[in-house]
CSV table of C-alpha atoms in Angstrom, one decimal:
chain,number,residue,atom,x,y,z
A,1,MET,CA,81.3,151.5,101.5
A,2,ILE,CA,82.5,152.5,104.9
A,3,ARG,CA,80.5,155.4,105.0
A,4,PHE,CA,77.4,153.5,103.9
A,5,LEU,CA,77.9,150.9,106.4
A,6,LEU,CA,78.7,153.0,109.2
A,7,ARG,CA,75.4,155.3,108.7
A,8,ARG,CA,73.5,152.0,108.5
A,9,ALA,CA,75.0,150.4,111.8
A,10,GLY,CA,74.2,153.9,113.6
A,11,HIS,CA,70.8,153.6,112.3
A,12,ALA,CA,70.5,150.4,113.5
A,13,ALA,CA,72.0,150.8,117.0
A,14,PHE,CA,69.7,153.8,117.5
A,15,LEU,CA,66.7,151.8,116.8
A,16,LEU,CA,67.7,148.6,118.9
A,17,LEU,CA,68.4,151.0,121.6
A,18,GLY,CA,64.8,152.9,121.5
A,19,VAL,CA,63.2,149.4,121.3
A,20,SER,CA,65.3,148.3,124.5
A,21,VAL,CA,64.2,151.2,126.5
A,22,LEU,CA,60.6,151.1,125.4
A,23,ALA,CA,60.3,147.1,125.9
A,24,PHE,CA,61.7,147.5,129.2
A,25,LEU,CA,59.9,150.4,130.5
A,26,PHE,CA,56.5,148.9,129.3
A,27,SER,CA,57.5,145.4,130.8
A,28,THR,CA,58.4,147.0,133.9
A,29,LEU,CA,55.2,149.0,134.5
A,30,ALA,CA,52.8,146.4,133.8
A,31,PRO,CA,50.8,145.6,136.8
A,32,GLY,CA,52.3,142.7,138.6
A,33,ASN,CA,55.4,140.7,138.3
A,34,TYR,CA,56.6,136.9,138.5
A,35,PHE,CA,56.8,136.9,142.2
A,36,ASP,CA,53.4,137.9,142.7
A,37,GLU,CA,51.9,134.8,141.3
A,38,MET,CA,54.1,133.2,143.8
A,39,ARG,CA,52.3,134.8,146.5
A,40,LEU,CA,49.7,132.4,146.1
A,41,ASN,CA,51.8,129.4,147.1
A,42,PRO,CA,51.3,129.1,150.8
A,43,GLN,CA,54.9,126.7,150.9
A,44,ILE,CA,56.6,129.9,149.9
A,45,SER,CA,57.1,132.2,152.7
A,46,SER,CA,57.1,136.2,152.5
A,47,GLU,CA,60.6,136.3,153.7
A,48,ARG,CA,61.6,133.7,150.9
A,49,LEU,CA,59.9,136.1,148.3
A,50,ASN,CA,61.6,139.4,149.5
A,51,ALA,CA,64.9,137.5,149.4
A,52,LEU,CA,64.0,136.4,145.8
A,53,ARG,CA,62.9,140.2,144.9
A,54,ALA,CA,66.4,141.2,146.3
A,55,GLU,CA,68.3,138.6,144.6
A,56,TYR,CA,66.8,139.3,141.1
A,57,GLN,CA,66.7,143.0,141.9
A,58,VAL,CA,62.9,143.6,141.4
A,59,ASP,CA,62.6,145.7,143.8
A,60,ARG,CA,65.3,148.4,142.6
A,61,PRO,CA,64.3,151.5,140.5
A,62,ILE,CA,63.9,151.1,136.7
A,63,ALA,CA,66.6,153.5,135.7
A,64,LEU,CA,69.0,151.1,137.6
A,65,ARG,CA,67.6,148.1,136.7
A,66,TYR,CA,67.8,149.0,132.9
A,67,ALA,CA,71.6,150.5,133.3
A,68,ARG,CA,72.9,147.2,134.8
A,69,TRP,CA,71.0,145.1,132.3
A,70,ALA,CA,72.1,147.3,129.3
A,71,GLY,CA,75.7,146.7,130.6
A,72,ALA,CA,75.2,143.2,130.7
A,73,LEU,CA,73.7,143.2,127.2
A,74,VAL,CA,76.8,144.5,125.7
A,75,HIS,CA,78.8,141.2,126.9
A,76,GLY,CA,75.9,139.0,125.3
A,77,ASP,CA,74.0,138.8,128.7
A,78,LEU,CA,70.1,139.1,128.2
A,79,GLY,CA,69.3,138.7,131.9
A,80,PHE,CA,68.3,135.5,133.9
A,81,SER,CA,64.7,133.8,133.4
A,82,PHE,CA,62.6,133.5,136.3
A,83,ALA,CA,60.4,130.6,135.2
A,84,TYR,CA,63.3,128.8,134.1
A,85,ASN,CA,65.9,129.6,136.6
A,86,THR,CA,68.6,129.8,133.8
A,87,PRO,CA,70.2,132.6,131.6
A,88,VAL,CA,67.8,134.2,128.8
A,89,ALA,CA,69.9,133.9,125.7
A,90,PRO,CA,70.7,130.2,125.4
A,91,LEU,CA,66.5,129.8,125.8
A,92,LEU,CA,65.8,132.6,123.2
A,93,TRP,CA,68.6,131.3,121.0
A,94,THR,CA,67.4,127.8,120.7
A,95,ARG,CA,63.5,129.3,119.7
A,96,ALA,CA,64.8,131.9,117.3
A,97,ARG,CA,66.7,129.0,115.4
A,98,ASN,CA,63.4,127.6,115.0
A,99,THR,CA,61.8,130.8,113.9
A,100,LEU,CA,64.4,131.5,111.3
A,101,LEU,CA,64.1,128.3,109.7
A,102,LEU,CA,60.4,128.9,109.5
A,103,THR,CA,60.7,132.4,108.1
A,104,GLY,CA,63.6,131.8,105.9
A,105,THR,CA,61.6,128.9,104.1
A,106,ALA,CA,58.6,130.9,104.0
A,107,THR,CA,60.8,133.8,102.3
A,108,LEU,CA,62.1,132.2,99.6
A,109,LEU,CA,59.2,130.4,98.5
A,110,LEU,CA,57.2,133.7,98.7
A,111,TRP,CA,59.6,135.4,96.6
A,112,ILE,CA,60.0,132.3,93.9
A,113,LEU,CA,56.1,132.7,93.5
A,114,ALA,CA,55.8,136.4,93.6
A,115,LEU,CA,58.8,137.4,90.8
A,116,PRO,CA,57.5,135.3,88.3
A,117,LEU,CA,53.4,135.6,89.0
A,118,GLY,CA,54.1,139.7,88.8
A,119,VAL,CA,56.0,139.5,85.8
A,120,TRP,CA,53.2,137.2,84.3
A,121,SER,CA,50.3,139.5,85.5
A,122,ALA,CA,52.1,142.5,84.3
A,123,GLU,CA,52.6,141.4,81.0
A,124,ARG,CA,48.8,140.8,80.7
A,125,LEU,CA,48.0,144.2,82.3
A,126,GLY,CA,44.2,145.0,82.4
A,127,ARG,CA,43.5,141.8,80.3
A,128,THR,CA,41.2,138.6,81.8
A,129,PRO,CA,44.0,136.8,83.2
A,130,ASP,CA,45.3,140.0,85.3
A,131,VAL,CA,41.8,140.7,86.3
A,132,ALA,CA,41.4,137.2,87.8
A,133,LEU,CA,44.6,137.0,89.4
A,134,SER,CA,43.6,140.5,91.1
A,135,TRP,CA,40.4,139.2,92.1
A,136,VAL,CA,42.3,136.3,93.5
A,137,THR,CA,44.4,138.6,95.7
A,138,ALA,CA,41.8,140.4,96.8
A,139,VAL,CA,40.2,137.4,98.4
A,140,LEU,CA,43.4,136.5,99.9
A,141,LEU,CA,43.9,139.7,101.3
A,142,VAL,CA,40.9,139.5,103.3
A,143,ILE,CA,41.2,136.2,104.9
A,144,PRO,CA,42.7,136.5,108.5
A,145,ASP,CA,45.8,134.6,109.4
A,146,LEU,CA,44.3,132.9,112.1
A,147,ALA,CA,41.1,131.9,110.3
A,148,LEU,CA,43.2,130.6,107.3
A,149,ALA,CA,45.7,128.7,110.3
A,150,LEU,CA,42.8,127.1,111.9
A,151,GLY,CA,41.1,126.0,108.5
A,152,LEU,CA,44.4,124.3,107.7
A,153,LEU,CA,44.7,122.5,110.7
A,154,ILE,CA,41.4,121.4,110.7
A,155,LEU,CA,41.9,119.8,106.9
A,156,ALA,CA,45.0,118.4,108.1
A,157,VAL,CA,43.2,116.7,111.0
A,158,ARG,CA,40.2,115.2,109.1
A,159,SER,CA,42.6,114.1,106.0
A,160,GLY,CA,45.7,112.8,108.0
A,161,TRP,CA,47.8,114.1,105.3
A,162,LEU,CA,50.3,116.3,107.3
A,163,PRO,CA,51.4,116.6,111.1
A,164,THR,CA,49.2,119.1,112.9
A,165,GLY,CA,51.9,120.5,115.4
A,166,GLY,CA,55.4,120.7,116.7
A,167,MET,CA,58.5,120.4,114.7
A,168,VAL,CA,59.4,116.7,114.5
A,169,SER,CA,58.0,113.6,115.3
A,170,VAL,CA,58.2,111.2,117.8
A,171,GLY,CA,61.4,109.0,117.5
A,172,PHE,CA,62.9,111.8,115.3
A,173,ASP,CA,66.5,111.1,116.8
A,174,GLY,CA,66.6,107.8,115.5
A,175,PHE,CA,65.6,108.2,112.1
A,176,SER,CA,68.0,108.3,108.9
A,177,ALA,CA,69.1,111.4,107.6
A,178,GLY,CA,66.8,111.4,104.7
A,179,LEU,CA,63.7,110.5,106.6
A,180,ARG,CA,64.7,113.7,109.4
A,181,VAL,CA,64.5,115.8,106.3
A,182,ARG,CA,61.0,114.4,105.2
A,183,ASP,CA,59.7,114.8,108.6
A,184,LEU,CA,60.8,118.1,109.1
A,185,ALA,CA,59.6,119.3,105.5
A,186,SER,CA,56.4,117.9,106.5
A,187,HIS,CA,55.7,119.9,109.8
A,188,LEU,CA,57.3,123.0,107.8
A,189,VAL,CA,54.1,122.6,104.9
A,190,LEU,CA,51.0,124.0,107.2
A,191,PRO,CA,52.6,127.1,108.9
A,192,VAL,CA,54.7,128.0,105.7
A,193,ILE,CA,51.6,128.0,103.9
A,194,VAL,CA,50.0,130.1,105.9
A,195,LEU,CA,52.8,132.6,105.9
A,196,VAL,CA,53.2,132.4,102.2
A,197,VAL,CA,49.3,132.7,101.4
A,198,SER,CA,48.9,135.9,103.9
A,199,ALA,CA,52.0,137.7,102.4
A,200,LEU,CA,51.7,136.8,98.7
A,201,PRO,CA,48.9,139.4,97.8
A,202,VAL,CA,50.6,142.5,99.3
A,203,LEU,CA,54.0,141.4,97.6
A,204,LEU,CA,52.5,140.5,94.2
A,205,ARG,CA,50.9,143.6,93.6
A,206,HIS,CA,54.2,145.6,94.4
A,207,VAL,CA,55.9,143.6,91.8
A,208,ARG,CA,53.2,143.6,89.2
A,209,ALA,CA,53.0,147.7,89.6
A,210,ALA,CA,57.1,147.6,89.6
A,211,LEU,CA,56.8,145.6,86.3
A,212,ALA,CA,54.6,147.2,84.6
A,213,GLU,CA,56.0,150.8,85.2
A,214,THR,CA,58.8,149.3,84.0
A,215,LEU,CA,57.3,147.8,80.7
A,216,GLU,CA,56.5,151.6,79.2
A,217,ALA,CA,60.2,152.4,79.7
A,218,PRO,CA,61.2,153.7,75.7
A,219,PHE,CA,64.6,151.3,76.0
A,220,LEU,CA,62.4,148.3,76.5
A,221,ARG,CA,60.2,149.4,73.6
A,222,ALA,CA,63.4,150.0,71.5
A,223,ALA,CA,64.5,146.4,72.7
A,224,GLU,CA,61.5,144.9,71.7
A,225,ALA,CA,61.8,146.4,68.3
A,226,HIS,CA,65.2,145.0,67.7
A,227,GLY,CA,63.8,141.4,68.0
A,228,ILE,CA,64.7,140.9,71.4
A,229,SER,CA,62.5,137.6,72.4
A,230,ARG,CA,59.8,138.3,75.1
A,231,THR,CA,61.1,136.4,77.8
A,232,ARG,CA,64.7,137.7,77.8
A,233,LEU,CA,63.3,141.1,77.6
A,234,LEU,CA,61.2,140.6,80.8
A,235,TYR,CA,63.5,138.8,82.7
A,236,ARG,CA,66.8,140.2,81.5
A,237,TYR,CA,65.9,143.7,81.2
A,238,ALA,CA,62.7,144.8,82.7
A,239,LEU,CA,63.3,142.7,85.9
A,240,PRO,CA,66.4,144.3,86.9
A,241,ALA,CA,65.3,147.8,85.6
A,242,ALA,CA,62.6,147.1,88.6
A,243,ALA,CA,65.0,145.9,91.4
A,244,HIS,CA,65.4,149.0,93.2
A,245,PRO,CA,61.8,149.1,94.6
A,246,LEU,CA,61.9,145.1,95.0
A,247,ILE,CA,64.8,145.0,96.8
A,248,ALA,CA,63.6,147.8,99.0
A,249,LEU,CA,60.5,145.6,99.7
A,250,PHE,CA,62.5,142.6,100.6
A,251,GLY,CA,63.3,144.0,103.8
A,252,PHE,CA,59.7,144.8,104.3
A,253,SER,CA,58.1,141.4,103.8
A,254,LEU,CA,61.0,139.7,106.0
A,255,GLY,CA,59.5,141.8,108.8
A,256,THR,CA,55.9,141.1,107.6
A,257,LEU,CA,56.8,137.4,107.8
A,258,LEU,CA,58.6,137.4,111.1
A,259,SER,CA,56.0,139.4,112.8
A,260,GLY,CA,53.0,137.1,111.3
A,261,SER,CA,55.3,134.0,112.1
A,262,LEU,CA,54.9,134.5,115.8
A,263,LEU,CA,51.0,134.2,115.8
A,264,VAL,CA,51.5,131.2,113.1
A,265,GLU,CA,53.7,129.4,115.5
A,266,ALA,CA,51.4,130.1,118.6
A,267,VAL,CA,48.4,128.8,116.6
A,268,MET,CA,50.3,125.8,115.1
A,269,GLY,CA,52.5,124.7,117.8
A,270,TRP,CA,55.6,125.6,116.1
A,271,PRO,CA,58.4,125.7,118.5
A,272,GLY,CA,59.9,129.0,117.9
A,273,LEU,CA,59.6,132.6,119.5
A,274,GLY,CA,56.0,133.0,119.1
A,275,PRO,CA,54.8,130.2,121.8
A,276,PHE,CA,57.5,130.8,123.9
A,277,LEU,CA,56.8,134.7,124.3
A,278,LEU,CA,53.3,134.1,124.8
A,279,GLU,CA,54.4,131.8,127.7
A,280,ALA,CA,56.9,134.3,129.1
A,281,ILE,CA,54.0,137.3,129.0
A,282,LEU,CA,51.4,135.1,130.9
A,283,ALA,CA,54.1,133.9,133.6
A,284,ARG,CA,55.3,137.8,133.6
A,285,ASP,CA,59.0,136.3,132.7
A,286,LEU,CA,60.4,140.0,132.5
A,287,TYR,CA,63.8,139.3,130.7
A,288,VAL,CA,62.5,136.6,128.5
A,289,VAL,CA,60.0,139.2,127.3
A,290,ILE,CA,62.0,142.0,126.8
A,291,GLY,CA,64.8,139.8,125.2
A,292,GLY,CA,62.4,138.4,122.9
A,293,VAL,CA,61.4,141.8,121.5
A,294,LEU,CA,64.8,142.9,121.1
A,295,LEU,CA,65.4,139.4,119.3
A,296,SER,CA,62.6,140.0,116.9
A,297,THR,CA,63.9,143.7,116.1
A,298,LEU,CA,67.1,142.8,115.6
A,299,PHE,CA,65.9,140.2,112.8
A,300,LEU,CA,63.9,142.6,111.2
A,301,VAL,CA,66.7,145.4,111.2
A,302,ALA,CA,69.3,142.4,109.8
A,303,GLY,CA,66.7,141.9,107.0
A,304,ASN,CA,66.4,145.9,106.3
A,305,PHE,CA,70.4,146.0,106.2
A,306,ALA,CA,70.6,143.2,103.9
A,307,ALA,CA,68.2,145.1,101.5
A,308,ASP,CA,70.2,148.3,102.1
A,309,LEU,CA,73.4,146.2,101.0
A,310,LEU,CA,71.7,144.7,98.0
A,311,GLN,CA,70.7,148.2,96.8
A,312,TYR,CA,74.2,149.6,97.3
A,313,TRP,CA,75.6,146.7,95.0
A,314,THR,CA,72.9,147.0,92.3
A,315,ASP,CA,72.5,150.6,92.0
A,316,PRO,CA,75.5,153.0,91.3
A,317,ARG,CA,74.0,156.0,92.1
A,318,ILE,CA,73.7,155.0,96.0
A,319,ARG,CA,77.1,154.1,95.6
A,320,THR,CA,78.3,157.7,94.1
A,321,GLY,CA,75.8,159.5,96.0
A,322,ALA,CA,73.6,160.7,93.1
A,323,ALA,CA,70.7,159.2,94.6
A,324,GLY,CA,69.9,161.7,97.4
A,325,ARG,CA,70.5,164.8,94.6
């Protein structure tokens, strides 16, 4: 177990190091910076601009700036925001909690829908219900996330059924506990629908394929011949047997939802990492951009690490080292 954790931690550290180097390099080499925008302000003198550039060490070589930033990162310091004049870490953590709430809710709902639908489709493989579901997923696959988000926003505006932006309503702090939960849930509905609908077709097809292959296994045919009910056969024996590729797919689905949530947040006004990073990119707020990219990568690595732990726990071949032989 210790060797497994150390190996995965080493891979994660190497990935984060590579992402940090590339993010810092590309953000720094991009034309212009935050202080170039300030040159347009006649109230700021060139001497003041030079002093600010020296204070934030923008005028130093890239390698030296990265080494200083990486040294501070070890202590949890992600740098300083030029636009907000405050450390980056608290700014990102506030937005990251909102993104995790959205992504976590969408992931839970996605798997709650994908597993029973995939089992249902695999049991009826090749029949009319399975073909109809395949056509529905094919149609959903070709709908862009942006078009789906805009369509739902238009529907919400015209119907007035759901709020169309933000995370909470005005006066949220004065609501009772139950009303706060309902208000937050109503704001979650539209972005969660977009994320689930965009990711469900791919995940559903993977679940269907894994179950369809498992249902042909001899031990399941023998179990069925012994009179075990179809429902118990599917969920007690077939689904655990197909769990290995599905657990590996969990990390992939989390990464897909996380990357998709950044666009959905920006379009639907959810105050997460998406609109915050967009504002930072437009303002050329260097350390906010780098910190946001690194934090998104960390979430992706954490999702895959959780999937690896689940595989280690459910598959004895991994624990004994027989999976690679």
